[in-house]
């Protein structure tokens, strides 16, 4: 065991990790592009974008420079009663990219808080207007929205929060209608789900403060895809009951699904949108919740009581803003979306091949994301297929984070054809080797 790992084992508590049984962590010395460079000289191909945050690859020099420049100028400043160029400019740029009625950018510092802020805004939006009966939230079954309390409540069915169940606020979960490549049952499945949603809305529509969903792809819930038609159908129904729609684009935002935001392809314009992971291209923890003018105006009044009394120490951190601005420039300079869609086309051809293997089911791809389910129905996060596949990929020099029996690749836009071929070959080989575990 390396000296660093020994020290780590004495003082660190790692996230999402069973510390008793997990193998020792791998010491990383540096990272560049698609690669992690380990202390012992090994190179790891990062096909998980280091927990889905990385957009252009690791340590892009343009972003590193932008942060350096900003740090020498002004590292952090209180954002109540003060403002600064990086925060205003990033907000302007984001609003140029987002659909119209979205017009107000609220900064925070991770995906969970972006969701927490959206839920609190929706909740208070009603209360500021005297509608105290809007007392529950609606969310999608299998959705994941982060690890703080509100986020856990709306993501309760993702299966991560057992011990906290009795602490979570009231949420009614709506059926999700999944789809995949070559699926012929989608519209029938959607019709059933929409009928059930109609029934829920009849009962609870008037008491719902907001509806939250991940557009087109449920990430941590198992890379479940739905068709744009389905999401549109659900959101149109929310409008009928005047229920604000929150789109959680924390994972799908910033090109992940091949357009800047998944809502573009879905054709849905939300009242609130949550962005984080890709916002600084993986450099710094930052998030935004963007609201429509209508939501914003409900907080205007003559007393403090009406205002959105929420904020974080590092709200609108200038370094994060500088990273975000540099990343958005890279989208143009390096034609990031084109690159992502190029990876996607090749992924689709690969999925068509591997889904001929016994037990490899539900192939699905969007943008740079490609996923399959091993052995039919999605299992749970703790399914041992996931950890076996992950370990086998790591032995071959590739980082992946399967979720139970859902295997996926999520490369950064800078991945070359050669790197992607290598990644797909390793994946094919490992899935073949692990087949006795899932192909029955
Ligand atoms: C990761 C994720 C979150 C939570 O973000 P954190 O930065 O991990 O708190 C919320 N929503 C979605 C869709 C996510 O993928």
CSV table of C-alpha atoms and ligand atoms in Angstrom, one decimal, residues 16 51-53 109-115 143-148 151 161 212-215 217-221 223 248-252 274 276-277 285-287 410, ligand 1:
chain,number,residue,atom,x,y,z
A,16,UNK,CA,-20.8,6.6,-1.3
A,51,UNK,CA,-18.5,11.8,-11.5
A,52,UNK,CA,-20.1,13.4,-14.5
A,53,UNK,CA,-18.6,16.9,-14.0
A,109,UNK,CA,-22.4,25.6,-5.1
A,110,UNK,CA,-23.5,22.1,-6.0
A,111,UNK,CA,-26.3,20.1,-7.7
A,112,UNK,CA,-28.1,19.3,-4.5
A,113,UNK,CA,-28.3,22.9,-3.4
A,114,UNK,CA,-29.4,24.0,-6.9
A,115,UNK,CA,-32.3,21.6,-6.4
A,143,UNK,CA,-35.4,10.3,-10.3
A,144,UNK,CA,-32.3,11.4,-8.5
A,145,UNK,CA,-31.8,15.0,-7.3
A,146,UNK,CA,-29.0,15.0,-4.8
A,147,UNK,CA,-28.3,14.3,-1.1
A,148,UNK,CA,-29.7,17.2,0.9
A,151,UNK,CA,-33.4,16.7,-2.9
A,161,UNK,CA,-31.9,7.1,1.2
A,212,UNK,CA,-39.4,18.2,-10.7
A,213,UNK,CA,-37.9,15.9,-13.3
A,214,UNK,CA,-34.6,15.2,-15.0
A,215,UNK,CA,-35.2,15.9,-18.7
A,217,UNK,CA,-32.3,11.0,-18.9
A,218,UNK,CA,-32.6,10.0,-15.3
A,219,UNK,CA,-28.9,9.7,-14.3
A,220,UNK,CA,-28.2,8.2,-11.0
A,221,UNK,CA,-31.5,6.4,-11.0
A,223,UNK,CA,-29.6,6.0,-17.0
A,248,UNK,CA,-33.0,19.2,-13.0
A,249,UNK,CA,-30.3,19.5,-15.7
A,250,UNK,CA,-27.5,19.0,-13.2
A,251,UNK,CA,-26.4,15.9,-15.2
A,252,UNK,CA,-27.8,16.6,-18.6
A,274,UNK,CA,-31.0,23.5,-12.0
A,276,UNK,CA,-24.3,22.3,-11.8
A,277,UNK,CA,-22.0,19.4,-12.7
A,285,UNK,CA,-18.0,23.4,-7.2
A,286,UNK,CA,-20.7,25.8,-8.4
A,287,UNK,CA,-24.4,25.7,-9.3
A,410,UNK,CA,-19.7,8.9,-20.3
B,1,LIG,C1,-25.4,14.7,-9.3
B,1,LIG,C2,-26.8,15.2,-9.4
B,1,LIG,C3,-27.4,16.0,-8.4
B,1,LIG,C4,-26.6,16.4,-7.2
B,1,LIG,O1,-25.5,17.1,-7.5
B,1,LIG,P1,-24.3,17.2,-6.4
B,1,LIG,O2,-23.4,18.2,-7.0
B,1,LIG,O3,-23.7,15.8,-6.3
B,1,LIG,O4,-24.9,17.6,-5.1
B,1,LIG,C5,-28.7,16.5,-8.6
B,1,LIG,N1,-29.4,16.1,-9.7
B,1,LIG,C6,-28.9,15.3,-10.7
B,1,LIG,C7,-29.7,15.0,-11.9
B,1,LIG,C8,-27.6,14.8,-10.6
B,1,LIG,O5,-27.1,14.0,-11.5
